[in-house]
Each structure stands twice: as C-alpha cells, then as structure tokens.
Amino acid sequence: MSFVVDQVRRVDGQLDRVQLSILSATAETTAAAPAEREATPELQQKLKVSRSPRALRLQAVVNALSTNNASNSLLDAYTIKSLLSQAKIRDVEDGDSAPKGDEEAYIQELEWLVVGKATAQTYGLVLNILLSQIIPLNDDIWYWDDVLSSYRYTALYSIQTSPLRLLAWTKDIYKDATTRLNNRRELSVDSDTPESTTDGFEPPRSFSDRWKQFYGVVRESVNARAISDIQKTVISPLTARREEVKAKQKQLRHFIELSASGLGVLMDEGLSFGLDEERTGSLKSSNGSKDSKDTWKGVLEKSVALMETVLKNVTATDVEIHDFEETVFAGVEDEPDVSVQEGIAAETPSRPGALSMRLEHVLNVYVPAHTLSSNQLVKEFGRPSALVRYWLPATILLLSGSTLLRFIVNRKAVLKTWIQDLGATMIDFWANWVVQPVKKIIGTIRHDEDSEVAIMSKRSLQGDQESLERMVVSFVVDNPTTVDGHSLSQTEIADVRLKVKEGDLTPVLKAYERDLRKPFMGTVRGDLIRALLIQIQKTKVDVEVAIGGIDALLKSQELVFGFVGLTPGVLVCLGVFRWLNGVFGSKQGFNRGKKQGQIMRVLRNIDRILTEASSSNNNDLSYRAYGLLLCEVHVLRQEVKRILPKTPHRDFLEDVEDLIDIRTGIQKQLKVVDRIRWAYAKWLR
C-alpha cells in the first residue's frame, strides 16, 4: 500500500463527512418531524425520497466508488467510466438550474457525491500514473551513468546502437535521393522541350537507365551528406556517443523533474477541502448554507481542471519547471467551468453532469494521451530495448547454433555418460555422506548395538583373562614349590586365581627367576618355556585391557563422532544449495543485505532532497522537491514492508506520514529522517 491509497482514502473520508452534513441538513425536517405528523402525505413523500429507484442506483454507485467498500481501494479507468455511465447523471437545463422539491435536491446531492467519489478515484489514478512513471526512470538514469562511467561501456553502447544509426542514415539518404529525383522530374516536365536535358537530366527509357540514374542521384546524396557531416568527423565516435548519451540523460532528468513537479502540485493542491476530523461539525453549524454547500463542489471542479492541465503539459520537455507550474495554475485560474474559487460560492451551482462528462473526457482522452506521450519519451530518451542491447550476443549464438548442435549430437554418448555419472555420484554422496551418518547418529541416541564404536570384540578380553588364569593355576599345581612347597588346596588355588585377576603372577615369576640360574635345565624341564608363554599371555591381556579403556572412551563420545562424520556432507550440501540459490534465484528477491543497502540509499536521497530545499532562499519545499520526496517515500515504504515486524511497521507508517507532511517545515522533516535512522536501525543495518 502506497501513500496514494492513503491520500485517496483521506479524501474519500472528507467527502463522506461533508456530504453527510449536507444530506442530514436536507432531510432535517423529516428527521425532526413529530410522531403525529409522520403519517401525513407530505412527510410520507419525503420518506420515499431515499428509497426511489434512482436514489438507490446512485447510492449503489457511491458504494462502489468508495474506498472502504472495495477489495482494491484504487479503481482503474475502465471501472470508473463504467460506474459514471451507470449513474446516468443528467444535466439541468440553464433555465431550470434550481432544484424542484426535496427529491430533486436529494438526488442532486447524491449526483454530486458520485462525481466527488469518481473525482477522488481519478485523482488516485493520475497520481499512480505519475508515480509509476517516475520510479522506473531512475533505473534508466543509472543505466546512462554506467554507460558514461567508462569508455569501454561507451564503446559497447556504440556497437549496440550501430544498426539503428545505419538505418537512420539509410533513410536519410533514400529520402534525399527521392527528393532530388522528383525535383529533376518536375523540372523535366515543366521544360518546353521534354526531350531535352535539364541540368544533365534526361528521362530514362529502360530499366537499366533508370537504375543508373537513381544510383547517380544516391551518390550525389551521399557526397552531399558527407560534406555536411564533415564537422562531425573532427571528434571521435566515442565522444559523439557520449554527447548523445548526456543529451538523453538530461532530457530524461528533465522529464522526471516535470513529472515530480506535477505529482507535487496534485498532492498539495488537488482535492484540498480544508476539513479535519475535529472540524466535521463546521458545516452543520451553518445550517446548510449555500456557501458551505457549494464550496466543496468548486474544489472538485478545480481539482478536475488541475488534473487535466497537468496531464496536458507534463510531457512538454522543452518547458522549464517554473514555466510548467505557472502554466498549470494559470490554466486552472482561467478555467471557465470552475464555478467556485477561493472559497466563494457562485450564484448558480455548477452542474454535476458537466463535471461527470469532463471526468470521462479526462479518462478517455487525457490519460491515454499522456501515457502514449510518456512512453514515446521513454522510448526516445530511455535506455535501449532488450533487442538493441542483446542483438550482438543473440546473433553470435544464432550463427554458432549449428556448430553447437553438431557438437552435442557427436558427443551424445559421452554427454549421456557424464550426466549418468554425475547423477550416480550425487546419489551416492547423499546416501553415504548424509543419510548414513544421520542413521548412525539416530542409532547412537537409541543405543543401538550396530552403531557402537569399538576396536576389539566384546568377549576377547574375558576369554584371554580366563585362559591366563588356567595357565597360571596349572603351572602352580605342577610346581607347588613356587608357593609353599606342598600340594595346594582349593582355597589356595582360589587365592591364586584372584591374584591373577588382579595382575599378580608372583609364583610364575619366582619359577622364572629360578630357572634363569640354570637356563639349560629349565629349558629341558620345560618350566622356563611355560613361564615365558604365561608372561606373553599376560602381556596380551594387558594390551587388551588398555584397548578396552580406549573402547570405553570411544563409546562415551559416539555422538560427537557421529556429528563429525555428518559435517562434511552437510557443508557440501549447504554450499551447493547456496550456489544454486544465487544462480537461479529471482532478481526481485533481493537478500536482506541488498534491501538494507537500498533502504539506506533511499534515506540518503530523502535527506539530500530536504537539505537542498533547506539551503534555498525561501527555505520552502518546491513542488518538484515534494514530488521527488513522495517517490522516494513510496520506494521506502515498499522495501521496509518486507523487513519490519508488524508493530514497528505501524510506527514506521506514522513517521512516514510526518515525513511527507510539508506543513511541519523542512527542519522537522529532517528530524523525522534522523528519527527513522535511529529508531529502526536494528532492522535497517
């Protein structure tokens, strides 16, 4: 929603309040009638006034033109014209201008209300047209700035527009040659001796002679054109193109300023009734006086004349800004159809039918004519069309299309294999590096046995520990001297087993130390070798105990290892998705950083407009500056709507209303800009 919708709604509300006071004054006698007189024929007739078919039809048109009863507050030109035709507002004859009876008075007020509502909708339509023309032209200004920013871009522009210049040159040569040929033929016909020559001209008798004659005339035209263009060859082609671009940019800026001035004039002067919320009862206090009734009608007539004059003159790019504004106001002041001016009522009320016809004329003639003229200006001074900008790469692509197609056909099998391998690689990557790690993480969370991390099997340590116990017990039983020198009881064997579990191999080590004194005898008996093998088994058990500790540590960090395994796949997928979003994303879908940058540029432009106006002599905001300010505010509202939350956005709209209110003064407007910067810095930076 833009400020145009707000302005039309505000005007519509003022019309409702003004007309409500007048209609209530018209029906005051009926509303204040005593109960015993309500049944009289005269009062019954008054009660039927608002229920007549024509009154009901006009009321339906009023509801359709109102902003609070439409899904879209602003109607298009076709809908406004259809509703005006449906209202069938008739003119009052010159000798019968005064209303006859309460019904005619009520009907005429309804007709005025229809015309007022239609004027408000047309007012919004014209504002939207001007606004929609100014904002896109800024892109064309930036395009010309880019062309002028470097000679490389200027050369590219020169190549892009070379076919247009060649076509224009060919048309000029053909036109000049045709003119020369026709002049010679006329001289030959007017001569007394047609067969004789005139300035070397002889009427051709065959096709080849006619072609030679035309070719000679064309050569003369080319030579004459070369002589006339000899001054242009002094400067380089790039300099000529830069001067051409500067001229177009200047005309485009002037058209933007004219449109902005027209927008400012309409916003400040159009449909200004001077009625606020607290002054609603001002008309009622006058008891429906003639001045109060007719003043607002004159505002309608003046606003229609203002819109008509603006639309007629806003595309005149050869007129200066102040001359344009003077022309607009002079045209409105000299308008003979404006019956009420400067708050003074005319002796004879204007006819709503005449104003309705004038509105239809504005919608049928001036709006399409303005749209056509502005489109022609944009086509002439705006950036070239897409066909002109991209004809060169399109031509290259078209000429190389057969080669490219042949390459694709010849490499069809290879390309198919590449595509299949790429698809298989993507599927395997997704399954092995994304899906499988996720499954493992889920299994770890559920303590699934298949997802446990381990270096050795679960029963390995227990089996080796029991084997060591049996080996030590067997060795001690066979060599009781290593303990007490007698056979061992079950209690002593159990004690040996317990010590082995704790890692104590004292009996085996004693036998090992004894056999080391006589290694040969120990080897023959076999005790030394058994002691060595038992120690090897003990080393194996110790190693497995250490590995078991590592297994316990790994099990405590299973979830961490799972996320570590998932991280590469997630990072690769995230990078690919962001790249695809950047490549195939819509240009209109700016990211948050770009939006914030654009908002800051708009705020900078607003501050620049207000600062420039404050440095002027009269310290007032001109119509041109006001129109440019409205355009920047419109862009600001559209961009901020996608960033701010609901509650701050409501506060932002209040600040925007203060910003475009020129009655507060430039200094207060600059303070509003500063308030917007610090109040919404959280979202704008």
Coordinates of C-alpha atoms in Angstrom, one line a residue, residues 144 154 156-166 241 244 248 384 388 391:
W144 CA 23.2 6.1 -18.7
T154 CA 30.5 3.7 -24.2
L156 CA 29.7 -1.3 -26.2
Y157 CA 26.8 1.1 -26.4
S158 CA 28.1 2.4 -29.8
I159 CA 28.2 -1.2 -31.1
Q160 CA 24.8 -1.9 -29.8
T161 CA 23.2 1.1 -31.5
S162 CA 25.2 0.9 -34.7
P163 CA 22.3 -0.8 -36.6
L164 CA 19.9 2.0 -35.6
R165 CA 22.3 4.7 -36.8
L166 CA 22.9 2.8 -40.1
R241 CA 28.2 8.8 -28.5
E244 CA 24.4 11.7 -27.3
K248 CA 19.4 11.8 -23.5
P384 CA 17.6 1.0 -25.4
V388 CA 19.1 -3.4 -29.2
W391 CA 21.3 -8.3 -30.6

